CSV table of C-alpha atoms in Angstrom, one decimal:
chain,number,residue,atom,x,y,z
A,1,UNK,CA,13.8,-57.0,-19.8
A,2,UNK,CA,12.8,-58.7,-16.3
A,3,UNK,CA,10.6,-57.9,-13.6
A,4,UNK,CA,10.7,-60.5,-10.0
A,5,UNK,CA,11.6,-63.9,-9.8
A,6,UNK,CA,11.6,-66.2,-7.7
A,7,UNK,CA,14.6,-68.4,-6.6
A,8,UNK,CA,12.7,-72.0,-5.2
A,9,UNK,CA,14.1,-74.7,-4.1
A,10,UNK,CA,18.5,-73.6,-3.3
A,11,UNK,CA,18.8,-76.1,-0.5
A,12,UNK,CA,18.0,-78.9,-2.6
A,13,UNK,CA,20.1,-77.3,-5.4
A,14,UNK,CA,23.1,-76.4,-3.8
A,15,UNK,CA,24.4,-80.5,-3.4
A,16,UNK,CA,23.7,-80.6,-6.6
A,17,UNK,CA,25.9,-76.8,-8.1
A,18,UNK,CA,28.2,-78.1,-5.6
A,19,UNK,CA,28.5,-82.0,-7.4
A,20,UNK,CA,28.6,-80.1,-10.7
A,21,UNK,CA,31.1,-77.5,-10.0
A,22,UNK,CA,33.1,-79.2,-7.9
A,23,UNK,CA,34.8,-75.6,-6.5
A,24,UNK,CA,34.2,-71.9,-7.0
A,25,UNK,CA,34.3,-69.8,-9.2
A,26,UNK,CA,34.5,-66.9,-7.3
A,27,UNK,CA,35.5,-65.6,-4.1
A,28,UNK,CA,32.8,-63.8,-2.0
A,29,UNK,CA,34.0,-62.3,1.1
A,30,UNK,CA,37.0,-61.8,-0.2
A,31,UNK,CA,38.4,-64.5,2.3
A,32,UNK,CA,38.3,-67.6,-0.1
A,33,UNK,CA,42.7,-69.4,0.6
A,34,UNK,CA,41.3,-71.0,-3.3
A,35,UNK,CA,41.8,-68.1,-5.7
A,36,UNK,CA,40.5,-67.8,-8.6
A,37,UNK,CA,42.8,-69.0,-11.1
A,38,UNK,CA,43.1,-72.1,-9.2
A,39,UNK,CA,39.0,-71.8,-10.1
A,40,UNK,CA,39.7,-71.9,-13.4
A,41,UNK,CA,38.0,-74.7,-15.4
A,42,UNK,CA,38.8,-76.2,-17.9
A,43,UNK,CA,38.3,-74.5,-21.0
A,44,UNK,CA,39.5,-71.6,-19.8
A,45,UNK,CA,42.2,-73.1,-19.8
A,46,UNK,CA,42.5,-73.3,-23.0
A,47,UNK,CA,40.8,-69.8,-23.8
A,48,UNK,CA,43.6,-67.1,-22.5
A,49,UNK,CA,44.4,-68.7,-18.7
A,50,UNK,CA,48.1,-67.5,-18.0
A,51,UNK,CA,50.7,-70.0,-18.0
A,52,UNK,CA,54.2,-68.1,-17.1
A,53,UNK,CA,52.9,-65.4,-14.8
A,54,UNK,CA,54.6,-62.3,-15.8
A,55,UNK,CA,54.0,-59.5,-13.4
A,56,UNK,CA,55.7,-56.8,-15.6
A,57,UNK,CA,53.3,-57.9,-18.3
A,58,UNK,CA,49.3,-55.4,-19.6
A,59,UNK,CA,47.6,-59.1,-20.6
A,60,UNK,CA,45.0,-56.7,-20.9
A,61,UNK,CA,46.1,-54.0,-24.5
A,62,UNK,CA,42.5,-53.1,-24.8
A,63,UNK,CA,40.6,-51.8,-22.8
A,64,UNK,CA,37.4,-50.2,-22.3
A,65,UNK,CA,36.7,-46.9,-21.3
A,66,UNK,CA,33.4,-44.9,-20.7
A,67,UNK,CA,31.7,-41.5,-22.3
A,68,UNK,CA,28.5,-42.1,-22.1
A,69,UNK,CA,27.4,-44.3,-19.0
A,70,UNK,CA,27.5,-43.1,-15.6
A,71,UNK,CA,26.9,-45.2,-13.8
A,72,UNK,CA,29.8,-47.6,-13.7
A,73,UNK,CA,34.5,-47.5,-13.6
A,74,UNK,CA,36.9,-49.0,-14.9
A,75,UNK,CA,40.2,-49.5,-13.5
A,76,UNK,CA,43.4,-51.8,-15.2
A,77,UNK,CA,46.1,-53.1,-12.8
A,78,UNK,CA,48.1,-55.5,-15.4
A,79,UNK,CA,46.9,-59.1,-14.3
A,80,UNK,CA,43.1,-58.2,-12.8
A,81,UNK,CA,40.5,-55.0,-13.5
A,82,UNK,CA,38.1,-53.4,-10.8
A,83,UNK,CA,35.0,-52.5,-11.9
A,84,UNK,CA,32.7,-50.5,-9.5
A,85,UNK,CA,28.6,-50.5,-10.2
A,86,UNK,CA,26.7,-47.9,-8.3
A,87,UNK,CA,23.9,-48.6,-8.2
A,88,UNK,CA,23.2,-52.5,-9.1
A,89,UNK,CA,19.7,-52.3,-9.1
A,90,UNK,CA,16.3,-49.7,-8.6
A,91,UNK,CA,16.9,-51.6,-4.9
A,92,UNK,CA,19.9,-51.5,-4.2
A,93,UNK,CA,21.1,-48.8,-4.1
A,94,UNK,CA,24.6,-49.8,-1.8
A,95,UNK,CA,26.9,-49.3,-4.4
A,96,UNK,CA,29.2,-52.2,-5.6
A,97,UNK,CA,32.6,-53.7,-6.6
A,98,UNK,CA,33.9,-56.4,-9.1
A,99,UNK,CA,37.0,-57.8,-9.2
A,100,UNK,CA,37.7,-60.0,-12.5
A,101,UNK,CA,41.0,-61.5,-12.3
A,102,UNK,CA,42.3,-63.4,-14.9
A,103,UNK,CA,43.0,-66.7,-15.4
A,104,UNK,CA,46.0,-68.3,-14.4
A,105,UNK,CA,47.2,-65.1,-12.5
A,106,UNK,CA,47.9,-64.8,-8.9
A,107,UNK,CA,45.6,-63.3,-6.7
A,108,UNK,CA,46.2,-59.3,-6.2
A,109,UNK,CA,47.6,-58.3,-2.7
A,110,UNK,CA,43.7,-55.9,-2.0
A,111,UNK,CA,43.6,-53.7,1.0
A,112,UNK,CA,40.5,-52.3,3.0
A,113,UNK,CA,37.1,-52.4,0.6
A,114,UNK,CA,38.3,-53.8,-2.6
A,115,UNK,CA,39.4,-57.6,-0.1
A,116,UNK,CA,36.2,-57.9,-0.1
A,117,UNK,CA,34.8,-57.9,-3.3
A,118,UNK,CA,33.6,-60.1,-4.8
A,119,UNK,CA,36.7,-62.5,-7.2
A,120,UNK,CA,35.7,-63.1,-10.5
A,121,UNK,CA,38.1,-65.2,-13.2
A,122,UNK,CA,37.2,-64.3,-16.5
A,123,UNK,CA,37.7,-64.9,-19.1
A,124,UNK,CA,34.4,-65.9,-18.8
A,125,UNK,CA,33.1,-69.1,-20.3
A,126,UNK,CA,29.5,-70.6,-19.4
A,127,UNK,CA,27.3,-67.4,-19.4
A,128,UNK,CA,24.2,-67.1,-17.9
A,129,UNK,CA,21.3,-64.7,-19.1
A,130,UNK,CA,19.3,-62.9,-16.9
A,131,UNK,CA,18.1,-60.7,-19.9
A,132,UNK,CA,16.5,-61.3,-22.9
A,133,UNK,CA,18.2,-57.9,-24.0
A,134,UNK,CA,21.7,-59.8,-23.3
A,135,UNK,CA,22.2,-62.3,-25.3
A,136,UNK,CA,22.1,-59.0,-28.7
A,137,UNK,CA,25.5,-58.0,-27.1
A,138,UNK,CA,26.9,-60.8,-26.6
A,139,UNK,CA,26.2,-61.6,-30.3
A,140,UNK,CA,27.3,-57.8,-31.8
A,141,UNK,CA,30.9,-58.8,-29.5
A,142,UNK,CA,31.2,-62.7,-31.6
A,143,UNK,CA,30.7,-63.9,-28.1
A,144,UNK,CA,27.8,-66.1,-28.1
A,145,UNK,CA,29.6,-68.7,-27.8
A,146,UNK,CA,29.4,-67.6,-24.2
A,147,UNK,CA,26.8,-68.3,-23.4
A,148,UNK,CA,25.0,-71.1,-22.6
A,149,UNK,CA,21.8,-70.6,-20.7
A,150,UNK,CA,19.7,-68.0,-20.9
A,151,UNK,CA,15.7,-67.4,-19.4
A,152,UNK,CA,13.6,-67.3,-22.4
A,153,UNK,CA,15.7,-67.4,-26.1
A,154,UNK,CA,11.7,-68.0,-27.9
A,155,UNK,CA,11.0,-64.2,-25.4
A,156,UNK,CA,13.8,-62.9,-27.8
A,157,UNK,CA,12.0,-61.1,-30.1
A,158,UNK,CA,15.0,-61.0,-33.5
A,159,UNK,CA,14.2,-63.8,-35.5
A,160,UNK,CA,18.0,-64.6,-36.6
A,161,UNK,CA,18.8,-63.8,-33.5
A,162,UNK,CA,17.2,-66.0,-31.6
A,163,UNK,CA,17.8,-68.8,-34.1
A,164,UNK,CA,21.7,-68.4,-33.4
A,165,UNK,CA,21.5,-68.7,-29.7
A,166,UNK,CA,19.3,-72.7,-31.0
A,167,UNK,CA,22.4,-72.6,-32.9
A,168,UNK,CA,23.8,-72.3,-30.1
A,169,UNK,CA,22.6,-75.3,-28.1
A,170,UNK,CA,22.1,-72.2,-25.3
A,171,UNK,CA,19.7,-73.3,-22.6
A,172,UNK,CA,16.8,-71.9,-20.9
A,173,UNK,CA,16.4,-71.5,-16.7
A,174,UNK,CA,13.6,-69.4,-16.5
A,175,UNK,CA,10.0,-70.8,-15.2
A,176,UNK,CA,6.6,-68.8,-15.6
A,177,UNK,CA,5.6,-66.9,-18.8
A,178,UNK,CA,9.3,-67.5,-18.3
A,179,UNK,CA,10.8,-64.7,-18.4
A,180,UNK,CA,10.3,-63.3,-14.5
A,181,UNK,CA,12.0,-66.9,-12.6
A,182,UNK,CA,14.9,-68.3,-12.9
A,183,UNK,CA,14.4,-72.2,-12.4
A,184,UNK,CA,18.0,-72.4,-10.2
A,185,UNK,CA,17.6,-76.5,-10.9
A,186,UNK,CA,18.0,-76.1,-14.0
A,187,UNK,CA,20.6,-72.6,-14.0
A,188,UNK,CA,23.1,-74.9,-11.5
A,189,UNK,CA,22.7,-77.7,-13.4
A,190,UNK,CA,24.4,-75.2,-16.6
A,191,UNK,CA,27.8,-75.2,-14.1
A,192,UNK,CA,27.7,-71.4,-15.3
A,193,UNK,CA,30.9,-69.8,-14.5
A,194,UNK,CA,29.0,-65.8,-14.6
A,195,UNK,CA,25.3,-64.7,-14.0
A,196,UNK,CA,24.5,-61.0,-14.8
A,197,UNK,CA,21.7,-60.8,-13.5
A,198,UNK,CA,18.7,-57.3,-15.2
A,199,UNK,CA,19.0,-54.6,-12.8
A,200,UNK,CA,15.3,-54.8,-12.6
A,201,UNK,CA,15.8,-57.3,-9.7
A,202,UNK,CA,18.5,-57.8,-6.2
A,203,UNK,CA,20.9,-59.2,-6.3
A,204,UNK,CA,21.2,-59.9,-2.4
A,205,UNK,CA,17.8,-62.1,-3.6
A,206,UNK,CA,21.1,-64.9,-5.4
A,207,UNK,CA,22.5,-64.4,-2.3
A,208,UNK,CA,22.7,-68.1,-2.4
A,209,UNK,CA,23.2,-68.9,-5.8
A,210,UNK,CA,27.1,-66.9,-5.2
A,211,UNK,CA,27.2,-68.9,-2.6
A,212,UNK,CA,27.6,-72.3,-4.8
A,213,UNK,CA,29.4,-71.1,-7.2
A,214,UNK,CA,29.0,-68.7,-9.7
A,215,UNK,CA,28.9,-64.8,-10.1
A,216,UNK,CA,26.6,-63.5,-9.3
A,217,UNK,CA,26.4,-60.0,-11.0
A,218,UNK,CA,23.9,-56.6,-11.9
A,219,UNK,CA,23.4,-54.7,-15.2
A,220,UNK,CA,21.9,-52.0,-14.1
A,221,UNK,CA,22.1,-49.7,-18.4
A,222,UNK,CA,17.4,-48.5,-17.3
A,223,UNK,CA,19.5,-46.2,-15.4
A,224,UNK,CA,21.6,-44.6,-17.4
A,225,UNK,CA,19.4,-41.4,-17.9
A,226,UNK,CA,21.2,-41.4,-21.7
A,227,UNK,CA,20.0,-43.7,-24.4
A,228,UNK,CA,24.0,-43.7,-25.3
A,229,UNK,CA,24.5,-44.4,-21.8
A,230,UNK,CA,22.6,-47.2,-22.2
A,231,UNK,CA,23.8,-48.5,-25.0
A,232,UNK,CA,27.5,-48.1,-23.5
A,233,UNK,CA,26.8,-51.0,-21.2
A,234,UNK,CA,27.9,-53.5,-23.9
A,235,UNK,CA,31.2,-52.5,-22.9
A,236,UNK,CA,30.2,-54.3,-19.3
A,237,UNK,CA,30.0,-57.7,-21.0
A,238,UNK,CA,32.9,-56.6,-22.5
A,239,UNK,CA,35.2,-56.4,-19.4
A,240,UNK,CA,34.8,-60.3,-18.0
A,241,UNK,CA,34.9,-61.5,-22.2
A,242,UNK,CA,37.2,-60.0,-22.4
A,243,UNK,CA,36.6,-58.6,-25.7
A,244,UNK,CA,36.6,-54.5,-25.4
A,245,UNK,CA,38.7,-53.8,-28.9
A,246,UNK,CA,34.5,-55.3,-30.3
A,247,UNK,CA,32.8,-53.3,-28.6
A,248,UNK,CA,34.3,-49.9,-28.5
A,249,UNK,CA,34.2,-51.0,-32.6
A,250,UNK,CA,30.1,-51.3,-31.8
A,251,UNK,CA,29.8,-48.9,-29.5
A,252,UNK,CA,32.2,-45.8,-31.4
A,253,UNK,CA,29.9,-47.0,-34.7
A,254,UNK,CA,27.3,-46.0,-32.5
A,255,UNK,CA,27.9,-43.2,-31.2
A,256,UNK,CA,28.5,-41.9,-34.7
A,257,UNK,CA,26.1,-42.8,-36.2
A,258,UNK,CA,24.1,-41.6,-32.9
A,259,UNK,CA,25.4,-38.4,-33.6
A,260,UNK,CA,25.1,-37.8,-36.8
A,261,UNK,CA,20.5,-37.8,-36.9
A,262,UNK,CA,21.4,-35.4,-34.2
A,263,UNK,CA,23.1,-32.9,-35.5
A,264,UNK,CA,20.1,-32.4,-37.9
A,265,UNK,CA,17.9,-32.2,-35.2
A,266,UNK,CA,19.7,-29.5,-33.0
A,267,UNK,CA,18.1,-26.4,-35.2
A,268,UNK,CA,15.2,-27.6,-36.0
A,269,UNK,CA,13.5,-24.1,-35.5
A,270,UNK,CA,10.0,-25.8,-33.8
A,271,UNK,CA,10.1,-28.7,-31.8
A,272,UNK,CA,5.9,-30.7,-31.4
A,273,UNK,CA,5.4,-31.3,-28.4
A,274,UNK,CA,4.7,-35.0,-27.0
A,275,UNK,CA,3.5,-37.0,-24.5
A,276,UNK,CA,5.0,-40.1,-23.5
A,277,UNK,CA,3.6,-42.9,-21.5
A,278,UNK,CA,0.7,-45.8,-21.5
A,279,UNK,CA,-1.8,-46.5,-19.5
A,280,UNK,CA,-2.4,-49.5,-17.8
A,281,UNK,CA,-5.8,-50.6,-15.8
A,282,UNK,CA,-7.3,-47.0,-15.0
A,283,UNK,CA,-3.1,-45.4,-14.1
A,284,UNK,CA,-0.6,-44.0,-16.1
A,285,UNK,CA,2.3,-44.8,-16.2
A,286,UNK,CA,5.0,-41.2,-17.7
A,287,UNK,CA,8.7,-41.3,-17.6
A,288,UNK,CA,11.0,-38.6,-15.7
A,289,UNK,CA,12.2,-36.2,-17.3
A,290,UNK,CA,15.8,-37.5,-16.4
A,291,UNK,CA,14.2,-40.7,-17.7
A,292,UNK,CA,16.5,-42.3,-20.7
A,293,UNK,CA,14.0,-41.9,-23.5
A,294,UNK,CA,13.0,-38.1,-22.8
A,295,UNK,CA,17.3,-37.9,-24.0
A,296,UNK,CA,15.5,-39.9,-26.9
A,297,UNK,CA,12.8,-37.0,-27.3
A,298,UNK,CA,14.9,-34.6,-27.3
A,299,UNK,CA,17.1,-35.9,-29.2
A,300,UNK,CA,14.6,-36.1,-31.8
A,301,UNK,CA,14.4,-32.0,-31.9
A,302,UNK,CA,10.8,-33.3,-29.3
A,303,UNK,CA,9.2,-31.1,-26.0
A,304,UNK,CA,8.0,-33.6,-23.8
A,305,UNK,CA,4.4,-32.7,-21.9
A,306,UNK,CA,5.9,-33.4,-18.3
A,307,UNK,CA,9.1,-32.3,-18.2
A,308,UNK,CA,8.8,-31.6,-14.6
A,309,UNK,CA,8.2,-35.0,-13.3
A,310,UNK,CA,11.6,-35.2,-12.5
A,311,UNK,CA,13.2,-39.0,-11.7
A,312,UNK,CA,15.0,-41.7,-13.1
A,313,UNK,CA,12.4,-44.2,-13.0
A,314,UNK,CA,8.4,-44.2,-14.3
A,315,UNK,CA,5.9,-41.8,-13.0
A,316,UNK,CA,2.5,-43.0,-12.1
A,317,UNK,CA,0.0,-39.9,-12.7
A,318,UNK,CA,-4.4,-39.8,-13.2
A,319,UNK,CA,-5.7,-39.7,-16.4
A,320,UNK,CA,-7.4,-36.4,-15.2
A,321,UNK,CA,-4.5,-34.7,-15.5
A,322,UNK,CA,-3.2,-36.8,-18.7
A,323,UNK,CA,-6.2,-35.2,-19.7
A,324,UNK,CA,-5.5,-31.2,-18.8
A,325,UNK,CA,-1.8,-30.9,-19.7
A,326,UNK,CA,-0.9,-33.0,-22.8
A,327,UNK,CA,-4.6,-32.5,-24.4
A,328,UNK,CA,-3.1,-30.8,-27.0
A,329,UNK,CA,0.3,-32.6,-27.3
A,330,UNK,CA,1.2,-33.5,-30.4
A,331,UNK,CA,2.3,-36.4,-30.7
A,332,UNK,CA,1.4,-39.8,-28.3
A,333,UNK,CA,4.6,-41.7,-28.9
A,334,UNK,CA,4.3,-45.8,-27.4
A,335,UNK,CA,1.4,-45.8,-25.0
A,336,UNK,CA,0.6,-49.4,-25.9
A,337,UNK,CA,3.8,-49.9,-26.5
A,338,UNK,CA,3.5,-52.9,-24.7
A,339,UNK,CA,0.2,-54.2,-25.6
A,340,UNK,CA,0.5,-54.0,-29.7
A,341,UNK,CA,-3.1,-55.5,-30.5
A,342,UNK,CA,-4.4,-52.1,-28.4
A,343,UNK,CA,-2.5,-49.6,-31.3
A,344,UNK,CA,-5.4,-48.5,-33.5
A,345,UNK,CA,-6.9,-45.5,-32.6
A,346,UNK,CA,-10.9,-47.0,-32.8
A,347,UNK,CA,-9.3,-50.0,-30.1
A,348,UNK,CA,-8.1,-46.4,-28.2
A,349,UNK,CA,-11.4,-44.7,-27.6
A,350,UNK,CA,-13.1,-48.0,-27.0
A,351,UNK,CA,-10.5,-48.9,-23.9
A,352,UNK,CA,-11.0,-45.0,-22.9
A,353,UNK,CA,-13.8,-43.1,-25.0
A,354,UNK,CA,-11.9,-40.2,-23.1
A,355,UNK,CA,-9.6,-40.7,-24.6
A,356,UNK,CA,-10.0,-38.9,-28.3
A,357,UNK,CA,-10.6,-34.9,-26.9
A,358,UNK,CA,-6.2,-35.4,-26.4
A,359,UNK,CA,-4.9,-32.9,-30.7
A,360,UNK,CA,-2.8,-36.5,-31.3
A,361,UNK,CA,-5.7,-39.7,-31.3
A,362,UNK,CA,-8.1,-36.6,-33.0
A,363,UNK,CA,-5.1,-35.8,-35.7
A,364,UNK,CA,-3.6,-39.2,-36.0
A,365,UNK,CA,-0.2,-38.9,-34.3
A,366,UNK,CA,0.0,-41.9,-32.4
A,367,UNK,CA,3.0,-43.7,-32.8
A,368,UNK,CA,4.5,-47.9,-31.2
A,369,UNK,CA,6.8,-49.6,-31.0
A,370,UNK,CA,5.7,-52.1,-31.9
A,371,UNK,CA,6.8,-52.9,-35.7
A,372,UNK,CA,9.1,-55.6,-34.5
A,373,UNK,CA,6.9,-57.5,-31.7
A,374,UNK,CA,5.9,-60.8,-32.1
A,375,UNK,CA,3.2,-61.6,-30.1
A,376,UNK,CA,4.4,-65.1,-30.6
A,377,UNK,CA,7.8,-64.0,-28.3
A,378,UNK,CA,9.0,-60.9,-27.8
A,379,UNK,CA,9.3,-57.4,-29.3
A,380,UNK,CA,12.0,-56.6,-30.7
A,381,UNK,CA,12.5,-52.8,-29.5
A,382,UNK,CA,13.2,-54.3,-26.7
A,383,UNK,CA,15.8,-55.6,-27.3
A,384,UNK,CA,17.5,-54.4,-30.2
A,385,UNK,CA,16.1,-50.9,-30.0
A,386,UNK,CA,18.2,-51.4,-25.8
A,387,UNK,CA,21.6,-51.5,-28.0
A,388,UNK,CA,20.8,-49.5,-31.4
A,389,UNK,CA,19.7,-46.1,-29.8
A,390,UNK,CA,20.8,-44.9,-33.2
A,391,UNK,CA,18.5,-46.4,-35.1
A,392,UNK,CA,15.7,-45.5,-32.8
A,393,UNK,CA,16.3,-41.8,-32.8
A,394,UNK,CA,16.6,-42.9,-36.7
A,395,UNK,CA,12.8,-43.7,-36.1
A,396,UNK,CA,11.0,-40.5,-33.6
A,397,UNK,CA,13.2,-38.4,-35.7
A,398,UNK,CA,10.9,-39.2,-38.7
A,399,UNK,CA,8.2,-39.6,-36.8
A,400,UNK,CA,8.1,-36.0,-35.3
A,401,UNK,CA,10.0,-34.4,-37.9
A,402,UNK,CA,9.1,-35.6,-41.2
A,403,UNK,CA,11.3,-32.9,-43.5
A,404,UNK,CA,15.0,-34.3,-42.5
A,405,UNK,CA,14.2,-37.8,-43.7
A,406,UNK,CA,11.4,-38.3,-46.3
A,407,UNK,CA,12.6,-41.6,-47.3
A,408,UNK,CA,13.9,-42.8,-44.5
A,409,UNK,CA,12.4,-46.8,-43.5
A,410,UNK,CA,11.1,-47.4,-39.8
A,411,UNK,CA,13.2,-49.9,-38.0
A,412,UNK,CA,10.8,-50.3,-34.6
A,413,UNK,CA,8.2,-47.7,-34.5
A,414,UNK,CA,4.4,-47.8,-36.5
A,415,UNK,CA,1.9,-45.3,-37.2
A,416,UNK,CA,-1.3,-46.4,-35.1
A,417,UNK,CA,-3.8,-47.3,-37.5
A,418,UNK,CA,-7.0,-44.9,-38.0
A,419,UNK,CA,-9.8,-47.6,-38.6
C-alpha cells in the first residue's frame, strides 16, 4: 500500500540512467524511431524474443479476458497487445493506453491516439514495484524472478513471500518510512524495464523516470467496485510478462472459491447490520457504498449501515453522525485495522469513551483484519488479502454467520479482546 511519493535528484540521475541503460525500452510519445524490439535487453533476447518474425503467427496463444474487473481492457494483435486503463489513479482520470510489443517484432503501424501511446517491449524481465501488494501477484504467477526491486522488502507481511524476495535478491528503493517515497537513484541503478506504480500515485509524477527510459504504468486496482474485480488485476501484471495462462488459472480458482461462499450466504434469513470504518484524530473515515470493501460485507451476508454514502473512495464523517446512525449496528469491522495495538475493547473505550455507547462495543462484536499484522513488517491483510478475496470473504462470512462455517479457521480477522 502506498500513499504519496516524492522524486528528488532527477537531474543527477538522468545521466546515471542514460549511462546505465544505453537505450530506451519505451517510446513515451510514439515518435521514438527505435522500435521497441531494437531496445530489447539481452535478458529479453534470452527469454522470448522473436528471432524470425512471421506476420501470420499469433505470438500470444494464451490470452487474458476480464470478467469482474471494470477498469481496463486488452486486445491482442498477433505480435502486440493494446492495454487501456480507464482511470490510472484517483487523481488522474484520463484514460491511458499502452502498446505492448513482443520483443523481436517490428514496430506496429498505429493510427490516431494509439500512435501516441506509450510502447513497452515485452516480456519485461526486470520489473520494479511501487506497491507491497505487487510481489504477491508475481509469486502467484511463478514470475518472482522478474522482480528486481520494490519500495521495501521488509514491509511485506507474509514471511514466506518476504523470504522469497530476499532469496531473489530483490532490492529496496524506498526512502523515508520505506513505503511512501522513492529513491530514484536506486531505482535507476536497478535498470528496470518496467515500473508498476500504485493507483494511489499520479502517474505524471513519474514522467521524468519514463523519459529516462523506464516505462511507467499505473495499477489502480483499488478503484474496482468488487473484491473479485480488484483481484482480477493479476491478469494485468501478467500482460507484461506473458504469464496469462498462469494468471487465468489462479484467478479462476480464487473466483470459484469466492462464489462457493456467496452461495452459502445468498439465502440467509437475517442480515446483521455492520459499521465499517475507523476513527483517526477525531475524524471518521467511512467506506462508500460502491467501495469493494462494502461488497465484501454484502457477499458475506451483512447489511451496511452507511449504504447511502455513495462513491468508491472513503468519506469523512463526524463522530456524532457515527454514534447516531451506527448506534445499534450488530458488528463493527476494521475500526482498528491500521492500528492493531489499539484493537481491544478497553483501549477503544479509553481512547474515546463515547464508543461504549455503540452496540457492537457493548456486545463485544468488534473484529479487525489484524491476525496477520506484524508491527515490524506489515499487515498481510493489505497484501495477500487483496489477491485472495476468497479468504477474506470466508472470514467475514464466519463472523456474520458463524452457523454456516462452525469449524472455520480465521486467516486475517481477529475479535477485539474484551479485556
